[in-house]
Amino acid sequence: MAKMTRILIPSDFTVDSLYFVRQSIESSSAEEVDVILAYGNKSSTSASELIAIGVEDQLDELQSDAF
């Protein structure tokens, strides 16, 4: 059975956090690595704004071109 590792990495979607992801994968002895990037975001309290929030829109704002 293949050894699989799951890694939860807090990310701010900068190049530094991407290097940490790469380092984590390279240092793992597992044959498969499941990487989960977590980001905490303070949301609006407005119901209409919360309904209109899309994941793609949020990622576009957070993720730099270098990432």
mmCIF file with all atom_site columns, N, CA and C in Angstrom:
data_model
loop_
_atom_site.group_PDB
_atom_site.id
_atom_site.type_symbol
_atom_site.label_atom_id
_atom_site.label_alt_id
_atom_site.label_comp_id
_atom_site.label_asym_id
_atom_site.label_entity_id
_atom_site.label_seq_id
_atom_site.pdbx_PDB_ins_code
_atom_site.Cartn_x
_atom_site.Cartn_y
_atom_site.Cartn_z
_atom_site.occupancy
_atom_site.B_iso_or_equiv
_atom_site.pdbx_formal_charge
_atom_site.auth_seq_id
_atom_site.auth_comp_id
_atom_site.auth_asym_id
_atom_site.auth_atom_id
_atom_site.pdbx_PDB_model_num
ATOM 1   N N  . MET A 1 1  ? 0.838   -1.181 0.000   1.00 0.00 ? 1  MET A N  1
ATOM 2   C CA . MET A 1 1  ? 0.000   0.000  0.000   1.00 0.00 ? 1  MET A CA 1
ATOM 3   C C  . MET A 1 1  ? 0.883   1.244  0.000   1.00 0.00 ? 1  MET A C  1
ATOM 4   N N  . ALA A 1 2  ? 0.552   2.186  -0.856  1.00 0.00 ? 2  ALA A N  1
ATOM 5   C CA . ALA A 1 2  ? 1.341   3.414  -0.966  1.00 0.00 ? 2  ALA A CA 1
ATOM 6   C C  . ALA A 1 2  ? 1.145   4.279  0.275   1.00 0.00 ? 2  ALA A C  1
ATOM 7   N N  . LYS A 1 3  ? 2.238   4.850  0.735   1.00 0.00 ? 3  LYS A N  1
ATOM 8   C CA . LYS A 1 3  ? 2.182   5.736  1.900   1.00 0.00 ? 3  LYS A CA 1
ATOM 9   C C  . LYS A 1 3  ? 1.782   7.133  1.432   1.00 0.00 ? 3  LYS A C  1
ATOM 10  N N  . MET A 1 4  ? 0.742   7.671  2.084   1.00 0.00 ? 4  MET A N  1
ATOM 11  C CA . MET A 1 4  ? 0.271   9.000  1.724   1.00 0.00 ? 4  MET A CA 1
ATOM 12  C C  . MET A 1 4  ? 0.315   9.900  2.949   1.00 0.00 ? 4  MET A C  1
ATOM 13  N N  . THR A 1 5  ? 0.725   11.143 2.738   1.00 0.00 ? 5  THR A N  1
ATOM 14  C CA . THR A 1 5  ? 0.788   12.127 3.803   1.00 0.00 ? 5  THR A CA 1
ATOM 15  C C  . THR A 1 5  ? -0.097  13.306 3.434   1.00 0.00 ? 5  THR A C  1
ATOM 16  N N  . ARG A 1 6  ? -0.843  13.810 4.403   1.00 0.00 ? 6  ARG A N  1
ATOM 17  C CA . ARG A 1 6  ? -1.656  15.011 4.201   1.00 0.00 ? 6  ARG A CA 1
ATOM 18  C C  . ARG A 1 6  ? -1.001  16.131 4.991   1.00 0.00 ? 6  ARG A C  1
ATOM 19  N N  . ILE A 1 7  ? -0.750  17.258 4.328   1.00 0.00 ? 7  ILE A N  1
ATOM 20  C CA . ILE A 1 7  ? -0.097  18.399 4.963   1.00 0.00 ? 7  ILE A CA 1
ATOM 21  C C  . ILE A 1 7  ? -1.030  19.601 4.878   1.00 0.00 ? 7  ILE A C  1
ATOM 22  N N  . LEU A 1 8  ? -1.339  20.186 6.038   1.00 0.00 ? 8  LEU A N  1
ATOM 23  C CA . LEU A 1 8  ? -2.134  21.406 6.103   1.00 0.00 ? 8  LEU A CA 1
ATOM 24  C C  . LEU A 1 8  ? -1.185  22.581 6.292   1.00 0.00 ? 8  LEU A C  1
ATOM 25  N N  . ILE A 1 9  ? -1.190  23.505 5.341   1.00 0.00 ? 9  ILE A N  1
ATOM 26  C CA . ILE A 1 9  ? -0.258  24.624 5.369   1.00 0.00 ? 9  ILE A CA 1
ATOM 27  C C  . ILE A 1 9  ? -1.028  25.944 5.364   1.00 0.00 ? 9  ILE A C  1
ATOM 28  N N  . PRO A 1 10 ? -0.882  26.730 6.437   1.00 0.00 ? 10 PRO A N  1
ATOM 29  C CA . PRO A 1 10 ? -1.458  28.083 6.389   1.00 0.00 ? 10 PRO A CA 1
ATOM 30  C C  . PRO A 1 10 ? -0.742  28.880 5.299   1.00 0.00 ? 10 PRO A C  1
ATOM 31  N N  . SER A 1 11 ? -1.495  29.588 4.497   1.00 0.00 ? 11 SER A N  1
ATOM 32  C CA . SER A 1 11 ? -0.891  30.298 3.371   1.00 0.00 ? 11 SER A CA 1
ATOM 33  C C  . SER A 1 11 ? -1.442  31.711 3.268   1.00 0.00 ? 11 SER A C  1
ATOM 34  N N  . ASP A 1 12 ? -0.582  32.621 2.853   1.00 0.00 ? 12 ASP A N  1
ATOM 35  C CA . ASP A 1 12 ? -1.028  33.969 2.534   1.00 0.00 ? 12 ASP A CA 1
ATOM 36  C C  . ASP A 1 12 ? -0.905  34.213 1.030   1.00 0.00 ? 12 ASP A C  1
ATOM 37  N N  . PHE A 1 13 ? -0.681  33.140 0.273   1.00 0.00 ? 13 PHE A N  1
ATOM 38  C CA . PHE A 1 13 ? -0.593  33.159 -1.183  1.00 0.00 ? 13 PHE A CA 1
ATOM 39  C C  . PHE A 1 13 ? 0.513   34.068 -1.694  1.00 0.00 ? 13 PHE A C  1
ATOM 40  N N  . THR A 1 14 ? 1.643   34.040 -0.990  1.00 0.00 ? 14 THR A N  1
ATOM 41  C CA . THR A 1 14 ? 2.833   34.738 -1.453  1.00 0.00 ? 14 THR A CA 1
ATOM 42  C C  . THR A 1 14 ? 3.863   33.694 -1.889  1.00 0.00 ? 14 THR A C  1
ATOM 43  N N  . VAL A 1 15 ? 4.917   34.150 -2.522  1.00 0.00 ? 15 VAL A N  1
ATOM 44  C CA . VAL A 1 15 ? 5.967   33.245 -2.989  1.00 0.00 ? 15 VAL A CA 1
ATOM 45  C C  . VAL A 1 15 ? 6.624   32.523 -1.818  1.00 0.00 ? 15 VAL A C  1
ATOM 46  N N  . ASP A 1 16 ? 6.789   33.203 -0.684  1.00 0.00 ? 16 ASP A N  1
ATOM 47  C CA . ASP A 1 16 ? 7.386   32.555 0.488   1.00 0.00 ? 16 ASP A CA 1
ATOM 48  C C  . ASP A 1 16 ? 6.580   31.351 0.937   1.00 0.00 ? 16 ASP A C  1
ATOM 49  N N  . SER A 1 17 ? 5.270   31.448 0.929   1.00 0.00 ? 17 SER A N  1
ATOM 50  C CA . SER A 1 17 ? 4.460   30.306 1.335   1.00 0.00 ? 17 SER A CA 1
ATOM 51  C C  . SER A 1 17 ? 4.534   29.192 0.298   1.00 0.00 ? 17 SER A C  1
ATOM 52  N N  . LEU A 1 18 ? 4.720   29.549 -0.962  1.00 0.00 ? 18 LEU A N  1
ATOM 53  C CA . LEU A 1 18 ? 4.884   28.531 -2.005  1.00 0.00 ? 18 LEU A CA 1
ATOM 54  C C  . LEU A 1 18 ? 6.192   27.765 -1.815  1.00 0.00 ? 18 LEU A C  1
ATOM 55  N N  . TYR A 1 19 ? 7.255   28.453 -1.415  1.00 0.00 ? 19 TYR A N  1
ATOM 56  C CA . TYR A 1 19 ? 8.514   27.773 -1.112  1.00 0.00 ? 19 TYR A CA 1
ATOM 57  C C  . TYR A 1 19 ? 8.342   26.792 0.041   1.00 0.00 ? 19 TYR A C  1
ATOM 58  N N  . PHE A 1 20 ? 7.525   27.167 1.035   1.00 0.00 ? 20 PHE A N  1
ATOM 59  C CA . PHE A 1 20 ? 7.276   26.281 2.154   1.00 0.00 ? 20 PHE A CA 1
ATOM 60  C C  . PHE A 1 20 ? 6.536   25.026 1.700   1.00 0.00 ? 20 PHE A C  1
ATOM 61  N N  . VAL A 1 21 ? 5.591   25.173 0.788   1.00 0.00 ? 21 VAL A N  1
ATOM 62  C CA . VAL A 1 21 ? 4.886   24.013 0.228   1.00 0.00 ? 21 VAL A CA 1
ATOM 63  C C  . VAL A 1 21 ? 5.880   23.087 -0.463  1.00 0.00 ? 21 VAL A C  1
ATOM 64  N N  . ARG A 1 22 ? 6.728   23.655 -1.282  1.00 0.00 ? 22 ARG A N  1
ATOM 65  C CA . ARG A 1 22 ? 7.725   22.857 -2.008  1.00 0.00 ? 22 ARG A CA 1
ATOM 66  C C  . ARG A 1 22 ? 8.667   22.132 -1.043  1.00 0.00 ? 22 ARG A C  1
ATOM 67  N N  . GLN A 1 23 ? 9.135   22.842 -0.022  1.00 0.00 ? 23 GLN A N  1
ATOM 68  C CA . GLN A 1 23 ? 10.031  22.244 0.955   1.00 0.00 ? 23 GLN A CA 1
ATOM 69  C C  . GLN A 1 23 ? 9.330   21.100 1.699   1.00 0.00 ? 23 GLN A C  1
ATOM 70  N N  . SER A 1 24 ? 8.083   21.277 2.033   1.00 0.00 ? 24 SER A N  1
ATOM 71  C CA . SER A 1 24 ? 7.330   20.244 2.736   1.00 0.00 ? 24 SER A CA 1
ATOM 72  C C  . SER A 1 24 ? 7.175   18.986 1.881   1.00 0.00 ? 24 SER A C  1
ATOM 73  N N  . ILE A 1 25 ? 6.911   19.172 0.618   1.00 0.00 ? 25 ILE A N  1
ATOM 74  C CA . ILE A 1 25 ? 6.767   18.026 -0.288  1.00 0.00 ? 25 ILE A CA 1
ATOM 75  C C  . ILE A 1 25 ? 8.095   17.307 -0.458  1.00 0.00 ? 25 ILE A C  1
ATOM 76  N N  . GLU A 1 26 ? 9.165   18.081 -0.665  1.00 0.00 ? 26 GLU A N  1
ATOM 77  C CA . GLU A 1 26 ? 10.480  17.476 -0.875  1.00 0.00 ? 26 GLU A CA 1
ATOM 78  C C  . GLU A 1 26 ? 10.995  16.739 0.353   1.00 0.00 ? 26 GLU A C  1
ATOM 79  N N  . SER A 1 27 ? 10.641  17.183 1.550   1.00 0.00 ? 27 SER A N  1
ATOM 80  C CA . SER A 1 27 ? 11.137  16.539 2.763   1.00 0.00 ? 27 SER A CA 1
ATOM 81  C C  . SER A 1 27 ? 10.282  15.346 3.182   1.00 0.00 ? 27 SER A C  1
ATOM 82  N N  . SER A 1 28 ? 9.140   15.166 2.548   1.00 0.00 ? 28 SER A N  1
ATOM 83  C CA . SER A 1 28 ? 8.267   14.048 2.885   1.00 0.00 ? 28 SER A CA 1
ATOM 84  C C  . SER A 1 28 ? 8.798   12.753 2.276   1.00 0.00 ? 28 SER A C  1
ATOM 85  N N  . SER A 1 29 ? 8.695   11.682 3.034   1.00 0.00 ? 29 SER A N  1
ATOM 86  C CA . SER A 1 29 ? 9.112   10.375 2.526   1.00 0.00 ? 29 SER A CA 1
ATOM 87  C C  . SER A 1 29 ? 7.938   9.615  1.916   1.00 0.00 ? 29 SER A C  1
ATOM 88  N N  . ALA A 1 30 ? 6.768   10.223 1.916   1.00 0.00 ? 30 ALA A N  1
ATOM 89  C CA . ALA A 1 30 ? 5.576   9.577  1.383   1.00 0.00 ? 30 ALA A CA 1
ATOM 90  C C  . ALA A 1 30 ? 5.618   9.511  -0.136  1.00 0.00 ? 30 ALA A C  1
ATOM 91  N N  . GLU A 1 31 ? 4.969   8.485  -0.675  1.00 0.00 ? 31 GLU A N  1
ATOM 92  C CA . GLU A 1 31 ? 4.879   8.356  -2.128  1.00 0.00 ? 31 GLU A CA 1
ATOM 93  C C  . GLU A 1 31 ? 3.870   9.351  -2.702  1.00 0.00 ? 31 GLU A C  1
ATOM 94  N N  . GLU A 1 32 ? 2.848   9.660  -1.919  1.00 0.00 ? 32 GLU A N  1
ATOM 95  C CA . GLU A 1 32 ? 1.842   10.630 -2.320  1.00 0.00 ? 32 GLU A CA 1
ATOM 96  C C  . GLU A 1 32 ? 1.693   11.670 -1.220  1.00 0.00 ? 32 GLU A C  1
ATOM 97  N N  . VAL A 1 33 ? 1.528   12.931 -1.630  1.00 0.00 ? 33 VAL A N  1
ATOM 98  C CA . VAL A 1 33 ? 1.349   14.015 -0.669  1.00 0.00 ? 33 VAL A CA 1
ATOM 99  C C  . VAL A 1 33 ? 0.097   14.796 -1.057  1.00 0.00 ? 33 VAL A C  1
ATOM 100 N N  . ASP A 1 34 ? -0.806  14.933 -0.106  1.00 0.00 ? 34 ASP A N  1
ATOM 101 C CA . ASP A 1 34 ? -2.022  15.710 -0.282  1.00 0.00 ? 34 ASP A CA 1
ATOM 102 C C  . ASP A 1 34 ? -1.806  17.032 0.454   1.00 0.00 ? 34 ASP A C  1
ATOM 103 N N  . VAL A 1 35 ? -1.676  18.133 -0.291  1.00 0.00 ? 35 VAL A N  1
ATOM 104 C CA . VAL A 1 35 ? -1.409  19.440 0.301   1.00 0.00 ? 35 VAL A CA 1
ATOM 105 C C  . VAL A 1 35 ? -2.698  20.242 0.357   1.00 0.00 ? 35 VAL A C  1
ATOM 106 N N  . ILE A 1 36 ? -3.002  20.745 1.550   1.00 0.00 ? 36 ILE A N  1
ATOM 107 C CA . ILE A 1 36 ? -4.175  21.593 1.740   1.00 0.00 ? 36 ILE A CA 1
ATOM 108 C C  . ILE A 1 36 ? -3.679  22.966 2.184   1.00 0.00 ? 36 ILE A C  1
ATOM 109 N N  . LEU A 1 37 ? -3.979  23.984 1.382   1.00 0.00 ? 37 LEU A N  1
ATOM 110 C CA . LEU A 1 37 ? -3.616  25.357 1.735   1.00 0.00 ? 37 LEU A CA 1
ATOM 111 C C  . LEU A 1 37 ? -4.797  25.993 2.458   1.00 0.00 ? 37 LEU A C  1
ATOM 112 N N  . ALA A 1 38 ? -4.534  26.586 3.603   1.00 0.00 ? 38 ALA A N  1
ATOM 113 C CA . ALA A 1 38 ? -5.585  27.223 4.399   1.00 0.00 ? 38 ALA A CA 1
ATOM 114 C C  . ALA A 1 38 ? -5.313  28.719 4.504   1.00 0.00 ? 38 ALA A C  1
ATOM 115 N N  . TYR A 1 39 ? -6.362  29.498 4.343   1.00 0.00 ? 39 TYR A N  1
ATOM 116 C CA . TYR A 1 39 ? -6.243  30.947 4.452   1.00 0.00 ? 39 TYR A CA 1
ATOM 117 C C  . TYR A 1 39 ? -7.420  31.466 5.263   1.00 0.00 ? 39 TYR A C  1
ATOM 118 N N  . GLY A 1 40 ? -7.138  32.273 6.256   1.00 0.00 ? 40 GLY A N  1
ATOM 119 C CA . GLY A 1 40 ? -8.195  32.888 7.061   1.00 0.00 ? 40 GLY A CA 1
ATOM 120 C C  . GLY A 1 40 ? -8.487  34.275 6.541   1.00 0.00 ? 40 GLY A C  1
ATOM 121 N N  . ASN A 1 41 ? -9.753  34.567 6.376   1.00 0.00 ? 41 ASN A N  1
ATOM 122 C CA . ASN A 1 41 ? -10.144 35.859 5.831   1.00 0.00 ? 41 ASN A CA 1
ATOM 123 C C  . ASN A 1 41 ? -11.292 36.422 6.656   1.00 0.00 ? 41 ASN A C  1
ATOM 124 N N  . LYS A 1 42 ? -11.179 37.664 7.073   1.00 0.00 ? 42 LYS A N  1
ATOM 125 C CA . LYS A 1 42 ? -12.267 38.304 7.809   1.00 0.00 ? 42 LYS A CA 1
ATOM 126 C C  . LYS A 1 42 ? -13.322 38.733 6.795   1.00 0.00 ? 42 LYS A C  1
ATOM 127 N N  . SER A 1 43 ? -14.501 38.193 6.953   1.00 0.00 ? 43 SER A N  1
ATOM 128 C CA . SER A 1 43 ? -15.582 38.470 6.013   1.00 0.00 ? 43 SER A CA 1
ATOM 129 C C  . SER A 1 43 ? -16.429 39.649 6.462   1.00 0.00 ? 43 SER A C  1
ATOM 130 N N  . SER A 1 44 ? -17.145 40.167 5.522   1.00 0.00 ? 44 SER A N  1
ATOM 131 C CA . SER A 1 44 ? -18.073 41.260 5.794   1.00 0.00 ? 44 SER A CA 1
ATOM 132 C C  . SER A 1 44 ? -19.247 40.730 6.624   1.00 0.00 ? 44 SER A C  1
ATOM 133 N N  . THR A 1 45 ? -19.925 41.608 7.310   1.00 0.00 ? 45 THR A N  1
ATOM 134 C CA . THR A 1 45 ? -21.126 41.215 8.045   1.00 0.00 ? 45 THR A CA 1
ATOM 135 C C  . THR A 1 45 ? -22.390 41.505 7.249   1.00 0.00 ? 45 THR A C  1
ATOM 136 N N  . SER A 1 46 ? -22.219 42.060 6.070   1.00 0.00 ? 46 SER A N  1
ATOM 137 C CA . SER A 1 46 ? -23.354 42.374 5.208   1.00 0.00 ? 46 SER A CA 1
ATOM 138 C C  . SER A 1 46 ? -23.815 41.108 4.485   1.00 0.00 ? 46 SER A C  1
ATOM 139 N N  . ALA A 1 47 ? -25.096 40.779 4.612   1.00 0.00 ? 47 ALA A N  1
ATOM 140 C CA . ALA A 1 47 ? -25.638 39.570 3.987   1.00 0.00 ? 47 ALA A CA 1
ATOM 141 C C  . ALA A 1 47 ? -25.491 39.617 2.463   1.00 0.00 ? 47 ALA A C  1
ATOM 142 N N  . SER A 1 48 ? -25.748 40.755 1.866   1.00 0.00 ? 48 SER A N  1
ATOM 143 C CA . SER A 1 48 ? -25.654 40.845 0.399   1.00 0.00 ? 48 SER A CA 1
ATOM 144 C C  . SER A 1 48 ? -24.222 40.665 -0.080  1.00 0.00 ? 48 SER A C  1
ATOM 145 N N  . GLU A 1 49 ? -23.245 41.166 0.667   1.00 0.00 ? 49 GLU A N  1
ATOM 146 C CA . GLU A 1 49 ? -21.838 40.973 0.296   1.00 0.00 ? 49 GLU A CA 1
ATOM 147 C C  . GLU A 1 49 ? -21.425 39.516 0.468   1.00 0.00 ? 49 GLU A C  1
ATOM 148 N N  . LEU A 1 50 ? -21.912 38.862 1.532   1.00 0.00 ? 50 LEU A N  1
ATOM 149 C CA . LEU A 1 50 ? -21.564 37.465 1.764   1.00 0.00 ? 50 LEU A CA 1
ATOM 150 C C  . LEU A 1 50 ? -22.130 36.555 0.679   1.00 0.00 ? 50 LEU A C  1
ATOM 151 N N  . ILE A 1 51 ? -23.318 36.873 0.184   1.00 0.00 ? 51 ILE A N  1
ATOM 152 C CA . ILE A 1 51 ? -23.930 36.068 -0.880  1.00 0.00 ? 51 ILE A CA 1
ATOM 153 C C  . ILE A 1 51 ? -23.134 36.209 -2.173  1.00 0.00 ? 51 ILE A C  1
ATOM 154 N N  . ALA A 1 52 ? -22.612 37.397 -2.432  1.00 0.00 ? 52 ALA A N  1
ATOM 155 C CA . ALA A 1 52 ? -21.923 37.678 -3.692  1.00 0.00 ? 52 ALA A CA 1
ATOM 156 C C  . ALA A 1 52 ? -20.465 37.209 -3.708  1.00 0.00 ? 52 ALA A C  1
ATOM 157 N N  . ILE A 1 53 ? -19.927 36.785 -2.561  1.00 0.00 ? 53 ILE A N  1
ATOM 158 C CA . ILE A 1 53 ? -18.519 36.378 -2.502  1.00 0.00 ? 53 ILE A CA 1
ATOM 159 C C  . ILE A 1 53 ? -18.336 35.060 -3.240  1.00 0.00 ? 53 ILE A C  1
ATOM 160 N N  . GLY A 1 54 ? -17.405 35.049 -4.176  1.00 0.00 ? 54 GLY A N  1
ATOM 161 C CA . GLY A 1 54 ? -17.061 33.832 -4.891  1.00 0.00 ? 54 GLY A CA 1
ATOM 162 C C  . GLY A 1 54 ? -15.628 33.429 -4.586  1.00 0.00 ? 54 GLY A C  1
ATOM 163 N N  . VAL A 1 55 ? -15.362 32.135 -4.562  1.00 0.00 ? 55 VAL A N  1
ATOM 164 C CA . VAL A 1 55 ? -14.023 31.637 -4.255  1.00 0.00 ? 55 VAL A CA 1
ATOM 165 C C  . VAL A 1 55 ? -13.021 32.138 -5.285  1.00 0.00 ? 55 VAL A C  1
ATOM 166 N N  . GLU A 1 56 ? -13.378 32.079 -6.546  1.00 0.00 ? 56 GLU A N  1
ATOM 167 C CA . GLU A 1 56 ? -12.470 32.520 -7.611  1.00 0.00 ? 56 GLU A CA 1
ATOM 168 C C  . GLU A 1 56 ? -12.122 33.999 -7.461  1.00 0.00 ? 56 GLU A C  1
ATOM 169 N N  . ASP A 1 57 ? -13.107 34.807 -7.119  1.00 0.00 ? 57 ASP A N  1
ATOM 170 C CA . ASP A 1 57 ? -12.869 36.244 -6.926  1.00 0.00 ? 57 ASP A CA 1
ATOM 171 C C  . ASP A 1 57 ? -11.897 36.478 -5.783  1.00 0.00 ? 57 ASP A C  1
ATOM 172 N N  . GLN A 1 58 ? -12.080 35.745 -4.686  1.00 0.00 ? 58 GLN A N  1
ATOM 173 C CA . GLN A 1 58 ? -11.207 35.883 -3.530  1.00 0.00 ? 58 GLN A CA 1
ATOM 174 C C  . GLN A 1 58 ? -9.780  35.488 -3.881  1.00 0.00 ? 58 GLN A C  1
ATOM 175 N N  . LEU A 1 59 ? -9.613  34.367 -4.586  1.00 0.00 ? 59 LEU A N  1
ATOM 176 C CA . LEU A 1 59 ? -8.272  33.907 -4.961  1.00 0.00 ? 59 LEU A CA 1
ATOM 177 C C  . LEU A 1 59 ? -7.595  34.886 -5.915  1.00 0.00 ? 59 LEU A C  1
ATOM 178 N N  . ASP A 1 60 ? -8.348  35.444 -6.836  1.00 0.00 ? 60 ASP A N  1
ATOM 179 C CA . ASP A 1 60 ? -7.783  36.418 -7.768  1.00 0.00 ? 60 ASP A CA 1
ATOM 180 C C  . ASP A 1 60 ? -7.224  37.628 -7.036  1.00 0.00 ? 60 ASP A C  1
ATOM 181 N N  . GLU A 1 61 ? -7.894  38.057 -5.962  1.00 0.00 ? 61 GLU A N  1
ATOM 182 C CA . GLU A 1 61 ? -7.438  39.205 -5.189  1.00 0.00 ? 61 GLU A CA 1
ATOM 183 C C  . GLU A 1 61 ? -6.202  38.861 -4.347  1.00 0.00 ? 61 GLU A C  1
ATOM 184 N N  . LEU A 1 62 ? -6.170  37.650 -3.809  1.00 0.00 ? 62 LEU A N  1
ATOM 185 C CA . LEU A 1 62 ? -5.101  37.256 -2.882  1.00 0.00 ? 62 LEU A CA 1
ATOM 186 C C  . LEU A 1 62 ? -3.818  36.813 -3.584  1.00 0.00 ? 62 LEU A C  1
ATOM 187 N N  . GLN A 1 63 ? -3.964  36.059 -4.633  1.00 0.00 ? 63 GLN A N  1
ATOM 188 C CA . GLN A 1 63 ? -2.832  35.391 -5.269  1.00 0.00 ? 63 GLN A CA 1
ATOM 189 C C  . GLN A 1 63 ? -2.065  36.362 -6.166  1.00 0.00 ? 63 GLN A C  1
ATOM 190 N N  . SER A 1 64 ? -0.771  36.476 -5.879  1.00 0.00 ? 64 SER A N  1
ATOM 191 C CA . SER A 1 64 ? 0.060   37.353 -6.701  1.00 0.00 ? 64 SER A CA 1
ATOM 192 C C  . SER A 1 64 ? 0.457   36.649 -7.994  1.00 0.00 ? 64 SER A C  1
ATOM 193 N N  . ASP A 1 65 ? 0.899   37.404 -8.984  1.00 0.00 ? 65 ASP A N  1
ATOM 194 C CA . ASP A 1 65 ? 1.346   36.817 -10.245 1.00 0.00 ? 65 ASP A CA 1
ATOM 195 C C  . ASP A 1 65 ? 2.551   35.908 -10.036 1.00 0.00 ? 65 ASP A C  1
ATOM 196 N N  . ALA A 1 66 ? 3.404   36.260 -9.086  1.00 0.00 ? 66 ALA A N  1
ATOM 197 C CA . ALA A 1 66 ? 4.600   35.450 -8.818  1.00 0.00 ? 66 ALA A CA 1
ATOM 198 C C  . ALA A 1 66 ? 4.255   34.095 -8.226  1.00 0.00 ? 66 ALA A C  1
ATOM 199 N N  . PHE A 1 67 ? 3.132   34.008 -7.482  1.00 0.00 ? 67 PHE A N  1
ATOM 200 C CA . PHE A 1 67 ? 2.716   32.753 -6.873  1.00 0.00 ? 67 PHE A CA 1
ATOM 201 C C  . PHE A 1 67 ? 2.264   31.795 -7.949  1.00 0.00 ? 67 PHE A C  1
#
